[in-house]
PDB file of C-alpha atoms in Angstrom:
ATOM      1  CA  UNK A 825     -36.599 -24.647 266.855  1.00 47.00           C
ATOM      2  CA  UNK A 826     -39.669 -26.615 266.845  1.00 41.00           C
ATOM      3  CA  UNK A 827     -39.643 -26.987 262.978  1.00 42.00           C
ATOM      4  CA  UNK A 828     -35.763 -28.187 263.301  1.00 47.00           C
ATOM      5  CA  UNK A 829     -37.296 -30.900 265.661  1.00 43.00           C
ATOM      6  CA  UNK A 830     -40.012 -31.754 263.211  1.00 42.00           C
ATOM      7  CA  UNK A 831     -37.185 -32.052 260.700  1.00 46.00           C
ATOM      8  CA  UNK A 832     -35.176 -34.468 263.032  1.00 43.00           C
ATOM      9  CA  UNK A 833     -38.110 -36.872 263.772  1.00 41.00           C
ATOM     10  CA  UNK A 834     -39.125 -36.772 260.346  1.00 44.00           C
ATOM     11  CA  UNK A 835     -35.946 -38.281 259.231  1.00 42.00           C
ATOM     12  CA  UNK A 836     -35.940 -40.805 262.004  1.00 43.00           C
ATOM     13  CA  UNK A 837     -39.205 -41.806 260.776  1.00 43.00           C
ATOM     14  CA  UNK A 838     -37.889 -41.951 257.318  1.00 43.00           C
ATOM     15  CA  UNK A 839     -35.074 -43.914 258.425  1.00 44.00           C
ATOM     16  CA  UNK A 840     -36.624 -46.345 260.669  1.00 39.00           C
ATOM     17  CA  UNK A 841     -39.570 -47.301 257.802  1.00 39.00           C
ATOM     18  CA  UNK A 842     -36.562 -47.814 255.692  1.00 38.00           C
ATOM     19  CA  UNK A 843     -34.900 -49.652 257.824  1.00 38.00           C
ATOM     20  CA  UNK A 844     -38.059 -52.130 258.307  1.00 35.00           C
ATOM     21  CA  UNK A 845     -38.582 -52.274 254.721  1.00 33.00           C
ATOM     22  CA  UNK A 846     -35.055 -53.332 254.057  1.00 33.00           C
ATOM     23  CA  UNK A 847     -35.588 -56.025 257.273  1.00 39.00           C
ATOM     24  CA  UNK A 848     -39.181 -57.257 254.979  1.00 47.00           C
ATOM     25  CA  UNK A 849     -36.221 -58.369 252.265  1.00 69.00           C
ATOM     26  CA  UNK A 850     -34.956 -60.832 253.966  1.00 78.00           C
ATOM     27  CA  UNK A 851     -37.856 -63.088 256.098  1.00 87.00           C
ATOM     28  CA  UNK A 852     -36.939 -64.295 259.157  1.00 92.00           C
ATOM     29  CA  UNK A 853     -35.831 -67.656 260.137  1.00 92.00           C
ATOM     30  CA  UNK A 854     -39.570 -69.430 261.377  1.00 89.00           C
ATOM     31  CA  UNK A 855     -39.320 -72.315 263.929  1.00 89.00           C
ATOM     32  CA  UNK A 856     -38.638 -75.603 262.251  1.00 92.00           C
ATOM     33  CA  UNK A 857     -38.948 -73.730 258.632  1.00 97.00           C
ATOM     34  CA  UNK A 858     -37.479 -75.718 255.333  1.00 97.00           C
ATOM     35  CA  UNK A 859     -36.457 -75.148 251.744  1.00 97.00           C
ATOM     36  CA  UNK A 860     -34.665 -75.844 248.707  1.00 98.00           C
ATOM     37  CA  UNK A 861     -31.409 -75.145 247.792  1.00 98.00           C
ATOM     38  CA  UNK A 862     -29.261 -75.836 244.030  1.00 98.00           C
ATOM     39  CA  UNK A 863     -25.728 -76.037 243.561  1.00 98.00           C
ATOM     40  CA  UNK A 864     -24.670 -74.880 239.849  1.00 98.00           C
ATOM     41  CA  UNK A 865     -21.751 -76.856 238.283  1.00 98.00           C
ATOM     42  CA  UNK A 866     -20.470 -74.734 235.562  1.00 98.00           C
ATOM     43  CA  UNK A 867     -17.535 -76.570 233.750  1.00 98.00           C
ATOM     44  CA  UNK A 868     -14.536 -74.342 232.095  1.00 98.00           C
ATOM     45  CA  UNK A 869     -11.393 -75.018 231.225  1.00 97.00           C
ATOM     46  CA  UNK A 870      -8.763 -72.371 231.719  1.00 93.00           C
ATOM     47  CA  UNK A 871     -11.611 -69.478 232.162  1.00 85.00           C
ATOM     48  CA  UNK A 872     -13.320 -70.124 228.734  1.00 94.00           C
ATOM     49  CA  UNK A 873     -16.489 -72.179 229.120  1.00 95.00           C
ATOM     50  CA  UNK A 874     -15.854 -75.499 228.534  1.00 98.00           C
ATOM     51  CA  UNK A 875     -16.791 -76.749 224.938  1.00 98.00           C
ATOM     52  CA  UNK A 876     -16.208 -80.180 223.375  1.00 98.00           C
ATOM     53  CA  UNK A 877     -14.443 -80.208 220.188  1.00 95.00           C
ATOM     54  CA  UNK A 878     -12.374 -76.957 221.240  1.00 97.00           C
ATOM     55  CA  UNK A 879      -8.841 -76.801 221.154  1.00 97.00           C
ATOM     56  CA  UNK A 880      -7.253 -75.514 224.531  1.00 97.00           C
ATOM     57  CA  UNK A 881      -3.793 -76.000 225.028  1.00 96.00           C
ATOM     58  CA  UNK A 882      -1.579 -76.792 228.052  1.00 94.00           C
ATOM     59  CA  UNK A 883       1.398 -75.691 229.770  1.00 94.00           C
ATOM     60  CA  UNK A 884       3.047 -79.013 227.904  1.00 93.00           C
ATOM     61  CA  UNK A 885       2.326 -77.110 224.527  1.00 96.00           C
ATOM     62  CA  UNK A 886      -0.302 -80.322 223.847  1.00 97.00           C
ATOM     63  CA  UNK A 887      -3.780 -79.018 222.557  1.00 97.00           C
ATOM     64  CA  UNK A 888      -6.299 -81.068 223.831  1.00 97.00           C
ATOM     65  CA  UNK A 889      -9.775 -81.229 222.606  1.00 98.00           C
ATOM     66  CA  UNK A 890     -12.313 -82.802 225.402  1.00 98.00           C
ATOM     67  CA  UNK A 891     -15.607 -84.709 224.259  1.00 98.00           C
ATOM     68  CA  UNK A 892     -16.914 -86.241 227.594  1.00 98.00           C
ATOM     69  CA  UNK A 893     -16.370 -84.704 231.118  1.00 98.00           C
ATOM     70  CA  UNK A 894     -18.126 -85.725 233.912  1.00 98.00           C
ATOM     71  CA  UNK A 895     -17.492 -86.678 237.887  1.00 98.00           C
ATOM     72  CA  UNK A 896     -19.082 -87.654 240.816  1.00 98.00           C
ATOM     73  CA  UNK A 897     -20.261 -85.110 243.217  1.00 98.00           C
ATOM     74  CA  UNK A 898     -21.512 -86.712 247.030  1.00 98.00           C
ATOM     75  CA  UNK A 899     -21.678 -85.927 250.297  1.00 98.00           C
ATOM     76  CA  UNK A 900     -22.703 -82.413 250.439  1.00 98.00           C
ATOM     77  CA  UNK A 901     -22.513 -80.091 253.860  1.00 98.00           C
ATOM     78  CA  UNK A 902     -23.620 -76.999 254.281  1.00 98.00           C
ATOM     79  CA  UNK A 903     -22.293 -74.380 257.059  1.00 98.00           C
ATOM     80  CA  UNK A 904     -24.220 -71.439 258.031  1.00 98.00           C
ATOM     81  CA  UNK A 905     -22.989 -68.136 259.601  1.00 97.00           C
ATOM     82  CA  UNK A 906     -22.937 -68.928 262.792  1.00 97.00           C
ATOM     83  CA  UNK A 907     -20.672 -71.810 261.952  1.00 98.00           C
ATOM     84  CA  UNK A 908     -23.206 -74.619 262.685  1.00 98.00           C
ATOM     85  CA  UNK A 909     -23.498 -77.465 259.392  1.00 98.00           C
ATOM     86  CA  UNK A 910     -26.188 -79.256 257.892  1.00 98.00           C
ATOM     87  CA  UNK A 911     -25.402 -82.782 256.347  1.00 98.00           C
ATOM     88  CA  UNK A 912     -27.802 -83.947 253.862  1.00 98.00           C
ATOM     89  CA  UNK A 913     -28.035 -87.255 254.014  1.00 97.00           C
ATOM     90  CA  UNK A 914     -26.399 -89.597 252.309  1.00 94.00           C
ATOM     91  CA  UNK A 915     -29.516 -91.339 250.310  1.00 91.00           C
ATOM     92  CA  UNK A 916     -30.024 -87.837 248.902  1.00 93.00           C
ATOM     93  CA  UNK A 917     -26.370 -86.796 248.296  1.00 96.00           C
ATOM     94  CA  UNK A 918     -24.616 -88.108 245.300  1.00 98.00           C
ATOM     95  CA  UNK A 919     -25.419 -87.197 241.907  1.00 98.00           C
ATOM     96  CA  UNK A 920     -23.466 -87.466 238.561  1.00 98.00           C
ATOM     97  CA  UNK A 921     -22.419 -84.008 236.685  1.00 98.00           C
ATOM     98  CA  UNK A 922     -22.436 -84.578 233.333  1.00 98.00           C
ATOM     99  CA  UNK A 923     -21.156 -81.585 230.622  1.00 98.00           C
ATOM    100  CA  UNK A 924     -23.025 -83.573 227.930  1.00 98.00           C
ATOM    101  CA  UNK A 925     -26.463 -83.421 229.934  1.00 98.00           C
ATOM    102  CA  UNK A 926     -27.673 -79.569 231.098  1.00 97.00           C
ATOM    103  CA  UNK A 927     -29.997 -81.326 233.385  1.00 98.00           C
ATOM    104  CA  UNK A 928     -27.550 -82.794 235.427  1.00 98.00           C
ATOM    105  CA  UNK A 929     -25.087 -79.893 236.119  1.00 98.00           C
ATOM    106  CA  UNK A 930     -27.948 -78.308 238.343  1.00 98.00           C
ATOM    107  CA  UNK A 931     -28.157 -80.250 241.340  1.00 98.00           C
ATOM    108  CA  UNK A 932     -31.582 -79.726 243.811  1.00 98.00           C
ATOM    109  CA  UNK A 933     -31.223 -80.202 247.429  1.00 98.00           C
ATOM    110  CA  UNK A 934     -34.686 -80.525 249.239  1.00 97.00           C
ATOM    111  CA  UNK A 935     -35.984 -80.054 253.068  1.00 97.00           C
ATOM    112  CA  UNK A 936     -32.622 -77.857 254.022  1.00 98.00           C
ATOM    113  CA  UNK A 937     -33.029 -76.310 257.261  1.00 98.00           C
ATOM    114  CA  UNK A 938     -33.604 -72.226 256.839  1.00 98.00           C
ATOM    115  CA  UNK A 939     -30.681 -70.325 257.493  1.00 97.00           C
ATOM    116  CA  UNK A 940     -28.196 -68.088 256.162  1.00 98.00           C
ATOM    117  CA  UNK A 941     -25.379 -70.198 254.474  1.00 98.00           C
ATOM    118  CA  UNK A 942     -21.857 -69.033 253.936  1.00 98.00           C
ATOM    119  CA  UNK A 943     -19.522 -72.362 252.378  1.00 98.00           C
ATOM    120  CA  UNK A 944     -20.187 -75.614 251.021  1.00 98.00           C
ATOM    121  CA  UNK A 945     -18.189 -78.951 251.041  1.00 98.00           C
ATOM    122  CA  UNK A 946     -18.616 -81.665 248.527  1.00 98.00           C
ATOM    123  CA  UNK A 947     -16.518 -85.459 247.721  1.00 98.00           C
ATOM    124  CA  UNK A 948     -15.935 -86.252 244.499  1.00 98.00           C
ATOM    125  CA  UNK A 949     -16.491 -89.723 243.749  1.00 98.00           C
ATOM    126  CA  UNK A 950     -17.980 -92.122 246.379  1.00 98.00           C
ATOM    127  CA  UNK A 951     -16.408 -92.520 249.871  1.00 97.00           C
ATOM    128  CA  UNK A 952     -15.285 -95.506 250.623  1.00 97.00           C
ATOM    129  CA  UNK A 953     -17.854 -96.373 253.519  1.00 96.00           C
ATOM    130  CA  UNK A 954     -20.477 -96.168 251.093  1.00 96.00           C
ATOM    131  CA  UNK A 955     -18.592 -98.594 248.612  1.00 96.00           C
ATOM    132  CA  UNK A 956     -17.871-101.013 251.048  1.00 95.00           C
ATOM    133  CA  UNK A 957     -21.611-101.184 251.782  1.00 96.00           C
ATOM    134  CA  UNK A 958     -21.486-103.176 248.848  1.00 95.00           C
ATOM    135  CA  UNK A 959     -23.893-103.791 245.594  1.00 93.00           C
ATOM    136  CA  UNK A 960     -27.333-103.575 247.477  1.00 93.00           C
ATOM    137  CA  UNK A 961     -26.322-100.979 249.825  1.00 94.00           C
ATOM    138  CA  UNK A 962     -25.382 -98.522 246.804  1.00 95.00           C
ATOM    139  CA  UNK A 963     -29.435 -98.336 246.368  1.00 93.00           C
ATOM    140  CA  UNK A 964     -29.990 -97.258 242.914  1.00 96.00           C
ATOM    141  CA  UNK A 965     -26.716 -95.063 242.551  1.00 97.00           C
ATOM    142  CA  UNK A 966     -24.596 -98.199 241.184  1.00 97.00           C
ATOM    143  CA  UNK A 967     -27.549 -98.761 238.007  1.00 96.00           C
ATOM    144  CA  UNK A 968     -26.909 -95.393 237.360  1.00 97.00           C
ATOM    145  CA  UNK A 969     -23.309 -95.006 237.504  1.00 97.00           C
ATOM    146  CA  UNK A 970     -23.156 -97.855 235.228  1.00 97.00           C
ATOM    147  CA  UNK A 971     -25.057 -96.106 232.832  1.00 97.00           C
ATOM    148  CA  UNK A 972     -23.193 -93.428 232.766  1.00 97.00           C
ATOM    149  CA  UNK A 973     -20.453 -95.047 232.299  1.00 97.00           C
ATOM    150  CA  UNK A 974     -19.180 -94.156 236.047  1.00 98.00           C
ATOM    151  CA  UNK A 975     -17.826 -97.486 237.152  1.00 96.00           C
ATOM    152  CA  UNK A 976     -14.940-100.301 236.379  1.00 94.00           C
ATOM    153  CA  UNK A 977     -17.050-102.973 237.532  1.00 92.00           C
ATOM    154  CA  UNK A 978     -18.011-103.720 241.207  1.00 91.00           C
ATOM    155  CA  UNK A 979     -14.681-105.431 242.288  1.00 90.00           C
ATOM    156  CA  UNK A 980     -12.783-101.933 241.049  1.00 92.00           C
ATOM    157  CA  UNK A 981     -15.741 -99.899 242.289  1.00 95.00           C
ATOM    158  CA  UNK A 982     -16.624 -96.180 240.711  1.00 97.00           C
ATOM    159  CA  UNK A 983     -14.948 -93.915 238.466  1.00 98.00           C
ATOM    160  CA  UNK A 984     -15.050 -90.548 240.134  1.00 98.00           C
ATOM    161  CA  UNK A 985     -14.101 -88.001 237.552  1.00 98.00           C
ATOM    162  CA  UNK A 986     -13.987 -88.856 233.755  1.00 98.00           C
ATOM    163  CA  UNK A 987     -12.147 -86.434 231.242  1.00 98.00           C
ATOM    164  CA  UNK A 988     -11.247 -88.264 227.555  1.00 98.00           C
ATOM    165  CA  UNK A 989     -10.652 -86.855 224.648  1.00 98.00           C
ATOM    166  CA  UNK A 990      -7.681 -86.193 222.020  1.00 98.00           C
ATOM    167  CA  UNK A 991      -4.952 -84.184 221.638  1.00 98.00           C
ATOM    168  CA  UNK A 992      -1.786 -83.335 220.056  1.00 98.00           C
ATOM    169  CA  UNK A 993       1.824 -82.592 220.666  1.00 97.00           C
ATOM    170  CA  UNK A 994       4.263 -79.918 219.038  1.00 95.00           C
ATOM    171  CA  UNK A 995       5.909 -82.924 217.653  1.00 95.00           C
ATOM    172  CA  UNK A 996       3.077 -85.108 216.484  1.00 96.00           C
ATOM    173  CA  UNK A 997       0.360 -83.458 214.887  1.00 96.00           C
ATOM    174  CA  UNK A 998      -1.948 -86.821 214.673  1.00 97.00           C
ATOM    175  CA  UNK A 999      -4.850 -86.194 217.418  1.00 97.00           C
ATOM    176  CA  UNK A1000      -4.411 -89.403 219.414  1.00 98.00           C
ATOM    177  CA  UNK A1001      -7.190 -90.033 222.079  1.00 98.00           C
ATOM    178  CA  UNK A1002      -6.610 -89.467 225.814  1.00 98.00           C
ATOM    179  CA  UNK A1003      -8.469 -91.174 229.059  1.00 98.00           C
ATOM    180  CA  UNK A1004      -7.892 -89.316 232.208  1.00 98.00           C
ATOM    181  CA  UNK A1005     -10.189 -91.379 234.855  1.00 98.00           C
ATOM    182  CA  UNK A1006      -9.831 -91.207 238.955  1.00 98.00           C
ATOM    183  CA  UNK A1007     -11.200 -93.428 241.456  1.00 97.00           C
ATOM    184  CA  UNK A1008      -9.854 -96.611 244.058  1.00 95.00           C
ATOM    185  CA  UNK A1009      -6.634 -98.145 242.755  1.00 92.00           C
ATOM    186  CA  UNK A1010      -4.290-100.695 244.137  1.00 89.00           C
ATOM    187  CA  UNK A1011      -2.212 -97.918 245.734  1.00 89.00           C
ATOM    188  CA  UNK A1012      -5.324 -95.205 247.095  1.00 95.00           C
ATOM    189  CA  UNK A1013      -8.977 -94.927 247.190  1.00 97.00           C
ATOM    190  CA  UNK A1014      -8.089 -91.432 245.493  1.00 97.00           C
ATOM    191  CA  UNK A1015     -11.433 -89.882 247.069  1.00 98.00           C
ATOM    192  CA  UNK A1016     -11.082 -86.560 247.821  1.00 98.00           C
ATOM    193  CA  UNK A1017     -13.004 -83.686 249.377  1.00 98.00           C
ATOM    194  CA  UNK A1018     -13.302 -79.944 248.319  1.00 98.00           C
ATOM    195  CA  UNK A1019     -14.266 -77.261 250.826  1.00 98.00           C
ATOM    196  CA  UNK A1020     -15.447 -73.647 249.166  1.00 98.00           C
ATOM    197  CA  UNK A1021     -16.245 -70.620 251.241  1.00 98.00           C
ATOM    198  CA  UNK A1022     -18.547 -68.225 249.483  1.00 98.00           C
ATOM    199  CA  UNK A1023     -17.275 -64.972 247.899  1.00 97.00           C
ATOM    200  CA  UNK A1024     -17.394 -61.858 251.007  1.00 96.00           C
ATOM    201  CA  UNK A1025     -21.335 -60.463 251.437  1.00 94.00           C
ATOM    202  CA  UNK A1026     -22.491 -63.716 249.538  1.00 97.00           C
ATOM    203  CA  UNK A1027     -25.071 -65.908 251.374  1.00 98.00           C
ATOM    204  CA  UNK A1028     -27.163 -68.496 250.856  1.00 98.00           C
ATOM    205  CA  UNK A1029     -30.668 -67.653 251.888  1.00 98.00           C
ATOM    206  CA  UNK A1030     -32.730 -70.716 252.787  1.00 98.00           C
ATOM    207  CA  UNK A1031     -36.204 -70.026 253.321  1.00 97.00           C
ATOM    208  CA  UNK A1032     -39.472 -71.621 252.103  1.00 97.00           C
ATOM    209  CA  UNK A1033     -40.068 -68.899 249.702  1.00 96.00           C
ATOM    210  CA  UNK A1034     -36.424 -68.250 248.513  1.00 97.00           C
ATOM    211  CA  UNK A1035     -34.396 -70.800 246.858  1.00 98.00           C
ATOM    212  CA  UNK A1036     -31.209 -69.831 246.860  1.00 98.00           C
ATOM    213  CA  UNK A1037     -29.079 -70.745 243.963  1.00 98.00           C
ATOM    214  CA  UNK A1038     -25.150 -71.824 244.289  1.00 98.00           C
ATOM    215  CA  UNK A1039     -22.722 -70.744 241.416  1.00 98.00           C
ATOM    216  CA  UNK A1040     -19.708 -73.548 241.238  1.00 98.00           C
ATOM    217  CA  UNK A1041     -17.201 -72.948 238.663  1.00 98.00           C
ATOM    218  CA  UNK A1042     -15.403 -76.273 237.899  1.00 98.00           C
ATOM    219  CA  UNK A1043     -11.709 -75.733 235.815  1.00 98.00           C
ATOM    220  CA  UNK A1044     -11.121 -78.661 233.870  1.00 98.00           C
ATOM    221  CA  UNK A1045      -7.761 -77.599 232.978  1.00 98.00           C
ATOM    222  CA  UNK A1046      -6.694 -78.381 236.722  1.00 98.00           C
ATOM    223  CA  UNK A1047      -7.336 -81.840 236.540  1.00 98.00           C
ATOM    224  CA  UNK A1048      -3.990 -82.659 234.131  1.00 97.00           C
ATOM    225  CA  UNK A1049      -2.923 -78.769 234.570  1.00 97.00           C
ATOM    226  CA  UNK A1050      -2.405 -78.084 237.878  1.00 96.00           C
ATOM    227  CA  UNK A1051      -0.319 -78.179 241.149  1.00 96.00           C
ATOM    228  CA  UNK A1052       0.954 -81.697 239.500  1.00 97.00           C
ATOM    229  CA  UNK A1053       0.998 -81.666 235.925  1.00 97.00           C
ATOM    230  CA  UNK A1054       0.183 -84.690 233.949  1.00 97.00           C
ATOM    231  CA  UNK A1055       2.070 -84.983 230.351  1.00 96.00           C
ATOM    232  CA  UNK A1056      -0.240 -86.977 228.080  1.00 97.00           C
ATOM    233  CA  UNK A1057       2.623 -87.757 225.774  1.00 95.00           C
ATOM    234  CA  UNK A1058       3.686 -89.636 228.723  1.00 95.00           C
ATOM    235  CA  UNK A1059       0.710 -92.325 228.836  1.00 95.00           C
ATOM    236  CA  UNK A1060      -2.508 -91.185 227.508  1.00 96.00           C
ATOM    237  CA  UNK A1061      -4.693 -94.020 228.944  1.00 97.00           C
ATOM    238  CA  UNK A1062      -4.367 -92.668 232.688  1.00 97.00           C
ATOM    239  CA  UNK A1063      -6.882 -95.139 234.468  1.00 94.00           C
ATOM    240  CA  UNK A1064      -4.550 -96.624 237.385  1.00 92.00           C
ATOM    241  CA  UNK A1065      -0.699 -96.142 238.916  1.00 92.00           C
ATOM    242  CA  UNK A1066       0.500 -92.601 240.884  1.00 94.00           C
ATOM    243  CA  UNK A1067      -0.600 -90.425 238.137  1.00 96.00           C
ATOM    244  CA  UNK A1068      -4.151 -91.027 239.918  1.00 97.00           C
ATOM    245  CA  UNK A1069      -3.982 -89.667 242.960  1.00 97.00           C
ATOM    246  CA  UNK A1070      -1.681 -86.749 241.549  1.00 97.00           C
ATOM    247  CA  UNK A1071      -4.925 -85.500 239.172  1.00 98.00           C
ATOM    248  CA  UNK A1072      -7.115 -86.435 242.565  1.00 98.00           C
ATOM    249  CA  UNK A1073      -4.573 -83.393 244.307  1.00 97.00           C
ATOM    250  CA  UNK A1074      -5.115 -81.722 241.524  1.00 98.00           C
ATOM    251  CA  UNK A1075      -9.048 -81.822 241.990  1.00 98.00           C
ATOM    252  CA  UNK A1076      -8.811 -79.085 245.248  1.00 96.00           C
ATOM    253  CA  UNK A1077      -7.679 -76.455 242.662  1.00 97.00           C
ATOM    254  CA  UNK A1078     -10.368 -76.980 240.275  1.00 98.00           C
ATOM    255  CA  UNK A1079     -13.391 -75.674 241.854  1.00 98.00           C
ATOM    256  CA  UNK A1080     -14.395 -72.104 243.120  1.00 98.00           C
ATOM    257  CA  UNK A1081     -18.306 -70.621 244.224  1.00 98.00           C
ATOM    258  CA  UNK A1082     -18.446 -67.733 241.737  1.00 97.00           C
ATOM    259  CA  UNK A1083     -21.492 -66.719 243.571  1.00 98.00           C
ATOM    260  CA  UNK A1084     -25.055 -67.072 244.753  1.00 98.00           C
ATOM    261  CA  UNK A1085     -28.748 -66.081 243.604  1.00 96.00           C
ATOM    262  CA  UNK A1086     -31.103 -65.779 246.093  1.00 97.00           C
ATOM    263  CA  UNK A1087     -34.425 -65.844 244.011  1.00 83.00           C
TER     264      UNK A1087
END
């Protein structure tokens, strides 16, 4: 009897030193603690990773070959658990992605509150607030836009999402070269905003010694191949008019969290 009981508090000891050791994994949340969190954007286009000078072809039958992609990502929130957000702010929340530069598809946040994080929500493009701040209010995220080649001038305002390239039809076999470009138009401001829970049992673990690592996968093919489908043959220089704001619907479709490092 007494070695059964030996037995049975051994294994409670076992189990409760495990238990602690699996509790050290994780550190605790520390009164007014900070870190750093990234968000990945890893472009695709119909589940192959996105390469220029690829063909990929549509549900049209046209095979499109892409050689610039990039968009405007902004006003990032962050939800925890428990259901309580953190907005960064907005002088530290818009960035250009940019297929043609690795640097920029890996987006830093600083000073994020420490918590366990469970979704993310993102605009793509600029919000109109912002814009109507006007030139000076922009700080230096209108310079760079224009360098990237990100804006129509001032009085049109951003580009939020660029995709050009060329493709080709069953019946025409000439590559002619396509402009797919969102952003404020006579008819809509077109800026829209994309809300991603992460995948069950992934979190986002926010401490100052982990920096927890966001996996975005961004479908390219859903911005002229999606819920609305946009025939190139149609018009090829898309840049204004209702076929717009039918790629900015499109834009909720395109991106997914594939999942999340905590390193």
């Amino acid at each position: 009897m007494k070695f059964q009981i030996k037995n049975i508090v051994a294994v409670i000891a076992m189990a409760f030193a495990l238990t602690s050791c699996n509790n050290d994994d994780t550190p605790a949340v520390a009164a007014d603690e900070k870190g750093a969190l990234k968000v990945e954007f890893d472009n695709t286009y119909g589940g192959a990773n996105l390469a220029f000078a690829t063909n990929y072809t549509n549900s049209n039958g046209e095979v499109i070959q892409v050689d610039k992609a990039k968009y405007i990502v902004s006003n990032i929130v962050l939800t925890k658990t428990d259901g309580s957000t953190y907005t960064v702010p907005k002088s530290e929340s818009y960035f250009i992605i940019d297929e043609a530069t690795a640097a920029s598809t890996v987006v830093t946040l600083p000073n994020i509150p420490a918590g366990d994080y469970a979704a993310i929500s993102f605009g793509i493009g600029v919000d109109q607030a912002q814009w109507e701040l006007g030139v000076t209010g922009q700080g230096n995220f209108w310079a760079q836009a224009q360098q990237a080649g990100m804006e129509w001038g001032w009085t049109a305002g951003y580009r939020f999402l660029v995709l050009e390239g060329t493709f080709t039809t069953p019946t025409n076999a000439t590559p002619t070269n396509f402009q797919a470009h969102t952003g404020r138009t006579s008819q809509s401001y077109n800026y829209t905003t994309i809300n991603l829970s992460f995948p069950t049992g992934d979190k986002a673990l926010v401490r100052s010694s982990i920096t927890p690592q966001i996996h975005v996968m961004a479908d390219l093919s859903k911005v002229l191949d999606g819920t609305n489908t946009i025939n190139l043959s149609e018009g090829a220089g898309i840049h204004g008019g209702p076929k717009v704001s039918l790629i900015t619907q499109n834009l909720s479709e395109m991106f997914e969290v594939h999942h999340v490092h905590n390193d």
